[in-house]
Structure formats: C-alpha cells, structure tokens
Amino acid sequence: MTFNRLRSTALVAGILLMAGPALAEPLFWSTQAKPVEETQRMREQVLAGFPGGVDYQPSDEGPWITRIQAEAQAGRGTIAVLGGLHGDLSSLGANLVDLSGIDVSAVGPAMVELGRLGTTEQKYIPWMQATYLMVANKKALPYLPAGADINALSYDQFIAWTKALAEGTGGPKFGFPAGPRGLKHRFFQGFLLPSYTGSTVTEFRSAEAEVAWNKFKELWKYTNPASTGYGFMQEQLLTDEVWVAFDHVARIADAFNQRPDDFVAFPAPAGPKGRAFMPVLAGIAVPTTAPDKAQALALVAFMLKPETQIATLRATNFFPVIATDMPADMPPSVRASAAAIAAMTGAADALPALLPMGLGDKGGQFSQIYTDTFERIVLNGQPVRAVLDEEAAVLRALMIEANAPCWAPDAASDGPCPVK
C-alpha cells in the first residue's frame, strides 16, 4: 500500500472516529451557502423538511475536494450528497453515482446535459443557478418589431428594436455595462460569441466570430454612448436614461424592487448557434462511497421539489432550476427574474456557456482579452479580422500557459483548449 493510500485511509478513519457511531442524518458536503446566515437558513428552512433531517456542512473548495478524494481512495466514506458549482463537480465524474433514475423533466434539457459531464450518465442534478438577463422599461415594448416575441428574440430583431427606439424617442435607449465596473466581458464570453460560434475559446477568431462582432458594432450605433461609464444598469433604468439593458440579475434588482410595475425581464437574444447564456450553475451529486445510497438519492430528489427550490432561493438568493410559481411575498425582482430565467434555460435553442474554468489566477487576463477586443473593434474602430487574429494569439498563449482544458460550449479537450 502506498504512502498516499495509507495517509488517505488514515484520514477517513479519523473522520469516522470523530463522527462516532453512524448518524441517521445524511451528510450534505457543499461548497455553497458558506456564510453563517446562509448555512443556518439551509439547515432550518430548506433541509428541515427532509425525513430524519440532514447534516448540512459547507466547506471551502480545497478541503471539500480533499475529503472527497480521500474517501474515494479509501473505498468508504461518510458523505451522502455533494453540492458544488459545475466547475467543482466537473473533475469528479468517475467517483459519482449515475442519477439517471431521478426525474429531471422539470429542468431545462440544456442544463440536464451539463450534468452528464460529457458521459451518458447523469453525474449530477442541477440544483440552483444565477445568471444574466435583459430588462426593459415597458415603455419600450411598443417599439418591438412586428410579430416579435420578447422571450424569443433574435439578435437581428433586437438590433431592429433598439434602432426603432432610438429613432422613435430621439436618442439611443439601449444601455450596456461597458464601464470599469461593468460585466461587459461576460456578455461577450457567455452570450454574443457562443450564439454565433457555438464556442467561447476554440472559434474565437472564426468567420462566425467576425459576424458576431460586426453585429455588435451595429447594435452599438443604437447604444447610449454614456455606456462606457455604466456599471450597475439598475441605476440608469431607474432614471430612464436607458429603457433596455443587459446585466447580472443582482445588478438589475433595484429597478424591479423600486418600480415593480415599470419593467420586464427577458432572455438574451439568440444567434445562428442558439440562445447562449451564462449560468452560474450549482449541482448536487452522490459519491460512489455514500454510506446509504437510497437515502442519498431521496435527498437529491427532495432538492428538486418546487417547495424546496423556493426555500433554497430564500436561503441563498440562487434561483430555481425548474419553472415554478413564485410566492406573492417574494421581492418583485425575484419574481420577474425567475420567470425570465425559466424562459431562457428552458428554451428549445438554449445554449449554456459556462463561466471560465481551470484558469487559476489567470481568469482576469482571460476576461481582459475580451474587453480589449471590444475596445479595439467597437470603440476604436479597428478592423475586425486583424483584431481577432492578434487577440487570438494572446488567448492561445494564455490557454497554454494555464494548461486549461475546454469548457462548455466548447468540446472537451486533452490539454489546453485550442484556439483555431
């Protein structure tokens, strides 16, 4: 037996000794809901209704993965259920039970597919999510193109809408968070480019990416020029400086909460490859070493019940992964955002584009490439093809230096994610 195996076995033995006799409560080992207040709400408001109770224990990512690996190496463990972001779970596929027997029909199929981790088995079940949305003042709705469905817009329809708004109101009414504190890079990484290329990294300099950037240049004509100073878009929505905007759900909340009757949330537009969106997706899984698999599977199914999903939203501010009615006492921002998120994630053309993974401390450099590309093409008017070729070389070098494999929607890679 190797030293590492001995050390791992000793670690698990120590855990079992500290735990004492087997507990009736299943251990829910999670990287989420770590703040003390959220942890308490998870225990008292979300999990108290599970028969026999649940031992919910949050952990930082390092100790979380160390304990999982130790139990897997020892061949036995105390963890019943794992909770974590997609990136937390993505490396654990071989150590997770197939959850295909659990009903996930209420979850959007694109998100269910992410939980398969590139296999034919359901390695984790989507649990909760946050994301980014579009929001519009209801005064903008009469300017929609004829026959357009606000929950199923294309980029061409969206551009036509912003053009009609600018011409009909005497000035551009679309606002974009392009300021220093704005999340503009997430729009390019998770929405615009994947909608046209089906990729975030590999097709960065493709002909389809060139089309995408030219579309955004067209959209920029009808974008409020003050957008280069915008951070949180709720501020400009509330002053009526803009009537339509894109931002993270947390950064548009005040608009709905202060003037709930004036705004509507809706999904981002779709391009030729689909309706790309960037979920911050957490999942729930069962390790192969779970002491009572039947009990663990029951807990996973419990987490998908509508009432549990609503309780989780109250406890964590993460949204349900299923379409469900919002209680009347939820804040207006929650009710509006939940409906739009359900429409986006459940759309037939939904295309999840995950947050960057595997970059370590180089995540900021990765995002800066997209910001630089935007500034060079859109703000400075440099040729799209030349900029993409030059920035692709920077991106390729970064992926190699970070040794970061591809993430969805790019196909899995052996080694660094390639940039064609």
CSV table of C-alpha atoms in Angstrom, one decimal:
chain,number,residue,atom,x,y,z
A,1,MET,CA,0.0,0.0,0.0
A,2,THR,CA,1.4,3.4,-1.0
A,3,PHE,CA,2.1,6.2,1.5
A,4,ASN,CA,-0.7,8.3,-0.1
A,5,ARG,CA,-3.1,5.5,0.2
A,6,LEU,CA,-2.2,4.9,3.9
A,7,ARG,CA,-2.5,8.6,4.5
A,8,SER,CA,-5.9,8.8,2.9
A,9,THR,CA,-7.1,5.7,4.7
A,10,ALA,CA,-6.0,7.2,8.0
A,11,LEU,CA,-7.8,10.5,7.2
A,12,VAL,CA,-11.1,8.7,6.6
A,13,ALA,CA,-10.6,6.6,9.7
A,14,GLY,CA,-10.0,9.8,11.6
A,15,ILE,CA,-13.2,11.3,10.2
A,16,LEU,CA,-15.2,8.2,11.1
A,17,LEU,CA,-13.8,8.2,14.7
A,18,MET,CA,-14.7,11.8,15.1
A,19,ALA,CA,-18.1,11.2,13.8
A,20,GLY,CA,-18.7,8.4,16.3
A,21,PRO,CA,-21.5,5.9,15.5
A,22,ALA,CA,-23.2,6.1,12.2
A,23,LEU,CA,-25.6,9.0,12.1
A,24,ALA,CA,-29.1,8.8,10.8
A,25,GLU,CA,-28.8,12.2,9.1
A,26,PRO,CA,-27.1,12.2,5.7
A,27,LEU,CA,-24.1,14.4,5.3
A,28,PHE,CA,-24.6,17.1,2.7
A,29,TRP,CA,-21.0,18.3,1.9
A,30,SER,CA,-21.2,21.5,-0.1
A,31,THR,CA,-19.1,24.4,-1.4
A,32,GLN,CA,-22.3,26.6,-1.5
A,33,ALA,CA,-24.2,28.6,1.2
A,34,LYS,CA,-21.0,29.1,3.2
A,35,PRO,CA,-21.8,32.3,5.0
A,36,VAL,CA,-23.1,31.6,8.5
A,37,GLU,CA,-26.5,33.1,7.9
A,38,GLU,CA,-27.0,31.1,4.7
A,39,THR,CA,-25.8,27.9,6.3
A,40,GLN,CA,-28.3,28.3,9.1
A,41,ARG,CA,-31.1,29.0,6.6
A,42,MET,CA,-30.2,25.9,4.6
A,43,ARG,CA,-30.4,23.8,7.8
A,44,GLU,CA,-33.6,25.4,9.2
A,45,GLN,CA,-35.6,26.5,6.2
A,46,VAL,CA,-34.6,24.2,3.4
A,47,LEU,CA,-33.5,20.8,4.8
A,48,ALA,CA,-35.5,20.5,8.0
A,49,GLY,CA,-38.4,19.1,5.9
A,50,PHE,CA,-36.4,16.0,4.8
A,51,PRO,CA,-37.4,12.9,6.8
A,52,GLY,CA,-34.8,12.4,9.5
A,53,GLY,CA,-33.1,15.7,8.9
A,54,VAL,CA,-29.8,16.5,7.1
A,55,ASP,CA,-26.3,17.3,8.3
A,56,TYR,CA,-25.5,20.3,6.0
A,57,GLN,CA,-21.8,21.1,6.2
A,58,PRO,CA,-20.3,23.9,3.9
A,59,SER,CA,-16.7,23.9,3.0
A,60,ASP,CA,-14.1,25.8,1.1
A,61,GLU,CA,-13.2,24.2,-2.2
A,62,GLY,CA,-9.8,22.9,-1.1
A,63,PRO,CA,-10.9,20.9,1.9
A,64,TRP,CA,-14.1,19.9,0.1
A,65,ILE,CA,-12.2,18.1,-2.7
A,66,THR,CA,-9.5,16.7,-0.4
A,67,ARG,CA,-12.1,14.9,1.7
A,68,ILE,CA,-13.9,13.6,-1.3
A,69,GLN,CA,-10.7,12.2,-2.8
A,70,ALA,CA,-9.7,10.7,0.5
A,71,GLU,CA,-13.0,8.8,0.9
A,72,ALA,CA,-12.8,7.6,-2.8
A,73,GLN,CA,-9.3,6.3,-2.3
A,74,ALA,CA,-10.3,4.5,0.9
A,75,GLY,CA,-13.3,2.9,-0.7
A,76,ARG,CA,-15.7,4.0,2.0
A,77,GLY,CA,-16.9,7.3,3.4
A,78,THR,CA,-19.4,9.4,5.3
A,79,ILE,CA,-20.5,11.9,2.6
A,80,ALA,CA,-24.0,11.2,1.3
A,81,VAL,CA,-24.5,14.1,-1.1
A,82,LEU,CA,-22.2,16.6,-2.7
A,83,GLY,CA,-23.1,20.2,-3.6
A,84,GLY,CA,-21.0,22.4,-5.7
A,85,LEU,CA,-20.7,24.6,-8.8
A,86,HIS,CA,-20.3,22.9,-12.2
A,87,GLY,CA,-16.6,23.5,-12.0
A,88,ASP,CA,-16.3,21.9,-8.6
A,89,LEU,CA,-18.0,18.7,-9.8
A,90,SER,CA,-16.5,18.5,-13.3
A,91,SER,CA,-13.4,16.6,-12.2
A,92,LEU,CA,-15.3,14.0,-10.1
A,93,GLY,CA,-17.2,12.1,-12.8
A,94,ALA,CA,-15.6,8.7,-12.1
A,95,ASN,CA,-16.5,9.0,-8.4
A,96,LEU,CA,-20.1,9.9,-8.8
A,97,VAL,CA,-23.2,7.7,-8.9
A,98,ASP,CA,-25.4,7.7,-12.0
A,99,LEU,CA,-28.5,9.7,-11.2
A,100,SER,CA,-30.4,8.8,-14.3
A,101,GLY,CA,-33.3,7.3,-12.3
A,102,ILE,CA,-34.2,10.7,-10.8
A,103,ASP,CA,-37.0,12.7,-12.6
A,104,VAL,CA,-35.4,15.8,-14.2
A,105,SER,CA,-38.2,16.5,-16.6
A,106,ALA,CA,-38.9,19.9,-15.0
A,107,VAL,CA,-35.3,21.0,-15.6
A,108,GLY,CA,-34.2,22.6,-18.9
A,109,PRO,CA,-32.6,19.9,-21.1
A,110,ALA,CA,-29.5,22.0,-21.8
A,111,MET,CA,-28.8,22.2,-18.1
A,112,VAL,CA,-29.5,18.5,-17.7
A,113,GLU,CA,-26.9,17.8,-20.4
A,114,LEU,CA,-24.3,19.8,-18.4
A,115,GLY,CA,-24.9,17.4,-15.5
A,116,ARG,CA,-23.8,14.5,-17.6
A,117,LEU,CA,-20.3,15.8,-17.7
A,118,GLY,CA,-19.7,14.6,-21.2
A,119,THR,CA,-20.8,11.0,-20.4
A,120,THR,CA,-24.0,9.0,-21.0
A,121,GLU,CA,-24.8,9.0,-17.2
A,122,GLN,CA,-26.4,11.8,-15.1
A,123,LYS,CA,-23.4,12.6,-12.9
A,124,TYR,CA,-25.1,15.5,-11.1
A,125,ILE,CA,-28.5,17.0,-11.0
A,126,PRO,CA,-28.8,20.8,-11.5
A,127,TRP,CA,-29.6,22.3,-8.1
A,128,MET,CA,-29.7,26.2,-8.3
A,129,GLN,CA,-28.5,28.9,-10.5
A,130,ALA,CA,-27.8,32.6,-11.1
A,131,THR,CA,-27.3,34.3,-14.5
A,132,TYR,CA,-27.5,37.5,-16.5
A,133,LEU,CA,-30.7,38.9,-18.1
A,134,MET,CA,-32.1,41.6,-20.3
A,135,VAL,CA,-34.5,44.1,-18.8
A,136,ALA,CA,-36.8,46.6,-20.5
A,137,ASN,CA,-38.9,49.5,-19.4
A,138,LYS,CA,-42.5,48.7,-20.5
A,139,LYS,CA,-42.5,52.0,-22.5
A,140,ALA,CA,-40.1,50.3,-24.9
A,141,LEU,CA,-42.4,47.4,-25.7
A,142,PRO,CA,-44.5,49.2,-28.4
A,143,TYR,CA,-41.3,49.6,-30.4
A,144,LEU,CA,-40.7,45.8,-30.7
A,145,PRO,CA,-40.6,44.6,-34.4
A,146,ALA,CA,-44.0,43.3,-35.6
A,147,GLY,CA,-44.6,39.7,-34.6
A,148,ALA,CA,-41.5,39.6,-32.3
A,149,ASP,CA,-41.7,37.5,-29.1
A,150,ILE,CA,-39.7,39.3,-26.3
A,151,ASN,CA,-38.9,35.9,-24.8
A,152,ALA,CA,-37.6,34.5,-28.1
A,153,LEU,CA,-35.8,37.4,-29.8
A,154,SER,CA,-33.0,37.0,-32.4
A,155,TYR,CA,-30.1,39.4,-32.4
A,156,ASP,CA,-31.4,40.9,-35.7
A,157,GLN,CA,-34.8,41.6,-34.0
A,158,PHE,CA,-33.0,43.0,-31.0
A,159,ILE,CA,-31.0,45.4,-33.2
A,160,ALA,CA,-34.1,46.4,-35.1
A,161,TRP,CA,-35.8,47.1,-31.7
A,162,THR,CA,-33.0,49.3,-30.5
A,163,LYS,CA,-33.0,51.2,-33.8
A,164,ALA,CA,-36.7,51.8,-33.6
A,165,LEU,CA,-36.3,53.0,-30.0
A,166,ALA,CA,-33.5,55.5,-31.0
A,167,GLU,CA,-35.5,56.8,-33.9
A,168,GLY,CA,-38.8,57.0,-32.1
A,169,THR,CA,-37.6,58.6,-28.9
A,170,GLY,CA,-34.9,60.9,-30.3
A,171,GLY,CA,-31.9,59.1,-28.9
A,172,PRO,CA,-30.4,55.7,-28.1
A,173,LYS,CA,-32.2,53.9,-25.3
A,174,PHE,CA,-30.2,50.7,-25.0
A,175,GLY,CA,-27.7,50.6,-22.1
A,176,PHE,CA,-24.7,48.3,-21.8
A,177,PRO,CA,-22.4,47.9,-18.8
A,178,ALA,CA,-19.2,48.9,-20.5
A,179,GLY,CA,-17.7,50.9,-17.7
A,180,PRO,CA,-14.8,49.9,-15.5
A,181,ARG,CA,-17.1,48.1,-13.0
A,182,GLY,CA,-19.4,46.7,-15.7
A,183,LEU,CA,-19.6,43.0,-16.6
A,184,LYS,CA,-19.3,43.5,-20.4
A,185,HIS,CA,-16.8,40.7,-20.7
A,186,ARG,CA,-19.4,38.2,-19.5
A,187,PHE,CA,-21.8,39.3,-22.3
A,188,PHE,CA,-19.1,38.6,-25.0
A,189,GLN,CA,-17.9,35.3,-23.4
A,190,GLY,CA,-21.3,33.9,-22.5
A,191,PHE,CA,-23.9,35.4,-24.8
A,192,LEU,CA,-22.8,37.1,-28.0
A,193,LEU,CA,-19.9,34.9,-29.3
A,194,PRO,CA,-21.3,31.5,-28.4
A,195,SER,CA,-24.6,32.5,-30.0
A,196,TYR,CA,-22.8,32.9,-33.3
A,197,THR,CA,-19.9,30.4,-33.0
A,198,GLY,CA,-21.1,27.7,-30.5
A,199,SER,CA,-17.8,28.4,-28.7
A,200,THR,CA,-16.1,30.7,-26.3
A,201,VAL,CA,-12.4,29.8,-27.0
A,202,THR,CA,-11.8,27.5,-29.9
A,203,GLU,CA,-13.7,29.6,-32.5
A,204,PHE,CA,-12.5,32.9,-31.1
A,205,ARG,CA,-11.2,34.1,-34.5
A,206,SER,CA,-13.6,32.3,-36.8
A,207,ALA,CA,-15.6,33.8,-39.6
A,208,GLU,CA,-18.7,33.4,-37.4
A,209,ALA,CA,-17.0,35.4,-34.6
A,210,GLU,CA,-16.3,38.1,-37.2
A,211,VAL,CA,-20.0,38.2,-38.0
A,212,ALA,CA,-20.8,38.4,-34.2
A,213,TRP,CA,-18.6,41.4,-33.7
A,214,ASN,CA,-20.0,43.2,-36.7
A,215,LYS,CA,-23.5,42.6,-35.3
A,216,PHE,CA,-22.4,44.2,-32.0
A,217,LYS,CA,-20.9,47.2,-33.9
A,218,GLU,CA,-24.3,47.6,-35.5
A,219,LEU,CA,-26.0,47.4,-32.1
A,220,TRP,CA,-23.6,49.9,-30.7
A,221,LYS,CA,-25.0,52.6,-33.1
A,222,TYR,CA,-28.2,52.5,-31.0
A,223,THR,CA,-26.5,52.2,-27.6
A,224,ASN,CA,-26.3,55.1,-25.2
A,225,PRO,CA,-22.8,56.5,-25.7
A,226,ALA,CA,-22.6,57.0,-21.9
A,227,SER,CA,-22.5,53.2,-21.6
A,228,THR,CA,-18.7,53.4,-21.4
A,229,GLY,CA,-19.2,54.7,-17.9
A,230,TYR,CA,-22.0,52.3,-16.8
A,231,GLY,CA,-21.5,49.8,-14.0
A,232,PHE,CA,-24.8,48.5,-12.4
A,233,MET,CA,-27.5,49.0,-15.0
A,234,GLN,CA,-30.3,49.4,-12.4
A,235,GLU,CA,-29.2,53.0,-11.9
A,236,GLN,CA,-29.7,54.1,-15.5
A,237,LEU,CA,-33.0,52.2,-15.7
A,238,LEU,CA,-34.4,54.0,-12.7
A,239,THR,CA,-33.5,57.4,-14.1
A,240,ASP,CA,-35.0,56.5,-17.5
A,241,GLU,CA,-31.6,57.2,-19.1
A,242,VAL,CA,-32.0,53.9,-20.8
A,243,TRP,CA,-35.0,51.8,-21.4
A,244,VAL,CA,-33.4,48.5,-22.3
A,245,ALA,CA,-30.3,46.9,-20.7
A,246,PHE,CA,-28.2,43.8,-20.0
A,247,ASP,CA,-26.7,42.9,-16.7
A,248,HIS,CA,-26.4,40.3,-13.9
A,249,VAL,CA,-29.7,39.6,-12.1
A,250,ALA,CA,-28.2,41.1,-8.9
A,251,ARG,CA,-27.4,44.4,-10.7
A,252,ILE,CA,-30.9,45.0,-12.0
A,253,ALA,CA,-32.8,44.0,-8.8
A,254,ASP,CA,-33.3,47.6,-7.5
A,255,ALA,CA,-35.1,48.6,-10.7
A,256,PHE,CA,-37.8,45.9,-10.2
A,257,ASN,CA,-38.0,46.4,-6.4
A,258,GLN,CA,-38.4,50.2,-6.6
A,259,ARG,CA,-40.7,50.3,-9.6
A,260,PRO,CA,-42.1,46.8,-10.0
A,261,ASP,CA,-44.8,47.8,-12.5
A,262,ASP,CA,-42.5,49.5,-14.9
A,263,PHE,CA,-40.1,46.8,-16.0
A,264,VAL,CA,-40.0,43.4,-17.6
A,265,ALA,CA,-37.1,40.9,-17.6
A,266,PHE,CA,-36.5,38.7,-20.6
A,267,PRO,CA,-33.9,36.3,-22.1
A,268,ALA,CA,-30.9,37.5,-24.1
A,269,PRO,CA,-31.3,37.1,-27.9
A,270,ALA,CA,-30.4,34.1,-30.0
A,271,GLY,CA,-27.9,33.8,-32.8
A,272,PRO,CA,-27.4,31.1,-35.5
A,273,LYS,CA,-25.9,28.6,-33.0
A,274,GLY,CA,-28.6,29.1,-30.3
A,275,ARG,CA,-29.7,31.2,-27.4
A,276,ALA,CA,-26.4,31.3,-25.5
A,277,PHE,CA,-26.5,32.3,-21.8
A,278,MET,CA,-24.0,32.1,-19.0
A,279,PRO,CA,-25.3,30.2,-15.9
A,280,VAL,CA,-23.7,30.2,-12.6
A,281,LEU,CA,-24.8,26.6,-12.1
A,282,ALA,CA,-24.6,24.6,-8.9
A,283,GLY,CA,-25.3,20.9,-8.9
A,284,ILE,CA,-26.0,18.1,-6.5
A,285,ALA,CA,-24.3,14.6,-6.7
A,286,VAL,CA,-23.9,11.3,-4.9
A,287,PRO,CA,-20.4,9.9,-4.4
A,288,THR,CA,-19.9,6.2,-5.0
A,289,THR,CA,-18.8,5.9,-1.4
A,290,ALA,CA,-22.1,7.2,0.0
A,291,PRO,CA,-23.0,5.1,3.1
A,292,ASP,CA,-26.7,4.8,2.2
A,293,LYS,CA,-27.3,5.4,-1.5
A,294,ALA,CA,-31.1,5.1,-1.2
A,295,GLN,CA,-31.2,7.8,1.4
A,296,ALA,CA,-28.9,10.0,-0.7
A,297,LEU,CA,-31.0,9.6,-3.8
A,298,ALA,CA,-34.1,10.5,-1.9
A,299,LEU,CA,-32.3,13.7,-0.7
A,300,VAL,CA,-31.3,14.6,-4.3
A,301,ALA,CA,-34.9,14.2,-5.4
A,302,PHE,CA,-36.1,16.3,-2.4
A,303,MET,CA,-33.9,19.2,-3.6
A,304,LEU,CA,-35.8,19.4,-6.9
A,305,LYS,CA,-39.2,19.7,-5.3
A,306,PRO,CA,-40.8,23.1,-6.1
A,307,GLU,CA,-41.2,24.0,-2.5
A,308,THR,CA,-37.5,23.1,-1.8
A,309,GLN,CA,-36.4,25.1,-4.8
A,310,ILE,CA,-38.3,28.2,-3.4
A,311,ALA,CA,-36.9,27.6,0.1
A,312,THR,CA,-33.4,27.4,-1.5
A,313,LEU,CA,-33.9,30.7,-3.3
A,314,ARG,CA,-34.9,32.4,0.0
A,315,ALA,CA,-31.9,30.9,1.8
A,316,THR,CA,-29.2,31.6,-0.9
A,317,ASN,CA,-30.5,34.1,-3.5
A,318,PHE,CA,-29.8,31.4,-6.1
A,319,PHE,CA,-32.7,30.8,-8.5
A,320,PRO,CA,-34.6,27.6,-9.1
A,321,VAL,CA,-33.5,25.3,-12.0
A,322,ILE,CA,-37.2,24.4,-12.6
A,323,ALA,CA,-40.1,26.6,-13.7
A,324,THR,CA,-42.2,27.2,-10.7
A,325,ASP,CA,-44.6,29.8,-9.4
A,326,MET,CA,-43.1,32.5,-7.2
A,327,PRO,CA,-44.9,33.2,-3.9
A,328,ALA,CA,-46.5,36.6,-3.6
A,329,ASP,CA,-44.2,37.6,-0.8
A,330,MET,CA,-41.1,37.3,-2.8
A,331,PRO,CA,-39.4,40.6,-3.9
A,332,PRO,CA,-40.6,41.8,-7.3
A,333,SER,CA,-37.0,41.4,-8.7
A,334,VAL,CA,-37.1,37.7,-7.8
A,335,ARG,CA,-40.5,37.1,-9.4
A,336,ALA,CA,-39.5,38.9,-12.6
A,337,SER,CA,-36.1,37.3,-12.9
A,338,ALA,CA,-37.3,33.8,-12.1
A,339,ALA,CA,-39.7,33.9,-15.0
A,340,ALA,CA,-37.2,35.1,-17.5
A,341,ILE,CA,-34.5,32.6,-16.3
A,342,ALA,CA,-37.0,29.8,-16.7
A,343,ALA,CA,-37.8,31.0,-20.3
A,344,MET,CA,-34.1,31.2,-21.1
A,345,THR,CA,-32.9,28.0,-19.6
A,346,GLY,CA,-35.9,26.0,-20.9
A,347,ALA,CA,-35.8,27.4,-24.4
A,348,ALA,CA,-35.5,24.8,-27.2
A,349,ASP,CA,-32.4,26.6,-28.5
A,350,ALA,CA,-30.8,27.2,-25.1
A,351,LEU,CA,-27.0,27.0,-25.2
A,352,PRO,CA,-25.3,27.3,-21.8
A,353,ALA,CA,-21.8,28.9,-22.0
A,354,LEU,CA,-20.2,28.3,-18.6
A,355,LEU,CA,-18.0,30.6,-16.6
A,356,PRO,CA,-14.3,30.1,-17.4
A,357,MET,CA,-12.8,27.1,-15.7
A,358,GLY,CA,-9.3,25.9,-15.0
A,359,LEU,CA,-7.5,29.2,-15.4
A,360,GLY,CA,-6.4,29.6,-11.8
A,361,ASP,CA,-5.1,33.1,-11.2
A,362,LYS,CA,-5.3,33.9,-14.9
A,363,GLY,CA,-9.0,34.4,-15.0
A,364,GLY,CA,-8.6,38.2,-15.1
A,365,GLN,CA,-6.2,38.0,-18.0
A,366,PHE,CA,-8.7,35.8,-19.9
A,367,SER,CA,-11.5,38.3,-19.4
A,368,GLN,CA,-9.2,41.2,-20.4
A,369,ILE,CA,-8.8,39.7,-23.8
A,370,TYR,CA,-12.5,40.0,-24.5
A,371,THR,CA,-12.5,43.6,-23.1
A,372,ASP,CA,-9.6,44.5,-25.3
A,373,THR,CA,-11.2,43.0,-28.3
A,374,PHE,CA,-14.4,45.0,-27.6
A,375,GLU,CA,-12.5,48.3,-27.1
A,376,ARG,CA,-10.4,47.8,-30.2
A,377,ILE,CA,-13.2,46.8,-32.6
A,378,VAL,CA,-16.2,48.8,-31.2
A,379,LEU,CA,-14.7,51.8,-29.5
A,380,ASN,CA,-11.6,52.4,-31.6
A,381,GLY,CA,-12.9,51.1,-35.0
A,382,GLN,CA,-10.0,48.8,-35.8
A,383,PRO,CA,-10.6,46.1,-38.5
A,384,VAL,CA,-12.4,43.1,-37.0
A,385,ARG,CA,-10.3,40.4,-38.8
A,386,ALA,CA,-7.0,41.9,-37.8
A,387,VAL,CA,-8.0,42.4,-34.2
A,388,LEU,CA,-9.3,38.8,-33.9
A,389,ASP,CA,-6.1,37.4,-35.4
A,390,GLU,CA,-4.0,39.3,-32.9
A,391,GLU,CA,-6.1,38.7,-29.8
A,392,ALA,CA,-6.4,35.0,-30.7
A,393,ALA,CA,-2.6,34.7,-30.5
A,394,VAL,CA,-2.8,36.2,-27.0
A,395,LEU,CA,-5.6,33.9,-26.0
A,396,ARG,CA,-3.8,30.8,-27.4
A,397,ALA,CA,-0.7,31.6,-25.3
A,398,LEU,CA,-2.8,32.1,-22.2
A,399,MET,CA,-4.6,28.8,-22.5
A,400,ILE,CA,-1.3,27.0,-23.0
A,401,GLU,CA,0.3,28.8,-20.0
A,402,ALA,CA,-2.7,28.0,-17.8
A,403,ASN,CA,-3.0,24.5,-19.3
A,404,ALA,CA,-6.7,25.0,-19.1
A,405,PRO,CA,-8.9,22.4,-20.9
A,406,CYS,CA,-12.1,23.5,-22.8
A,407,TRP,CA,-15.4,24.0,-21.0
A,408,ALA,CA,-18.9,24.1,-22.4
A,409,PRO,CA,-20.0,25.0,-25.0
A,410,ASP,CA,-16.5,24.1,-26.4
A,411,ALA,CA,-15.9,20.4,-26.9
A,412,ALA,CA,-13.8,18.7,-24.2
A,413,SER,CA,-10.1,18.8,-24.9
A,414,ASP,CA,-7.0,16.8,-23.9
A,415,GLY,CA,-4.7,19.5,-22.7
A,416,PRO,CA,-5.1,23.3,-23.2
A,417,CYS,CA,-8.3,24.4,-25.0
A,418,PRO,CA,-7.2,25.0,-28.6
A,419,VAL,CA,-7.7,28.3,-30.4
A,420,LYS,CA,-8.0,27.7,-34.1
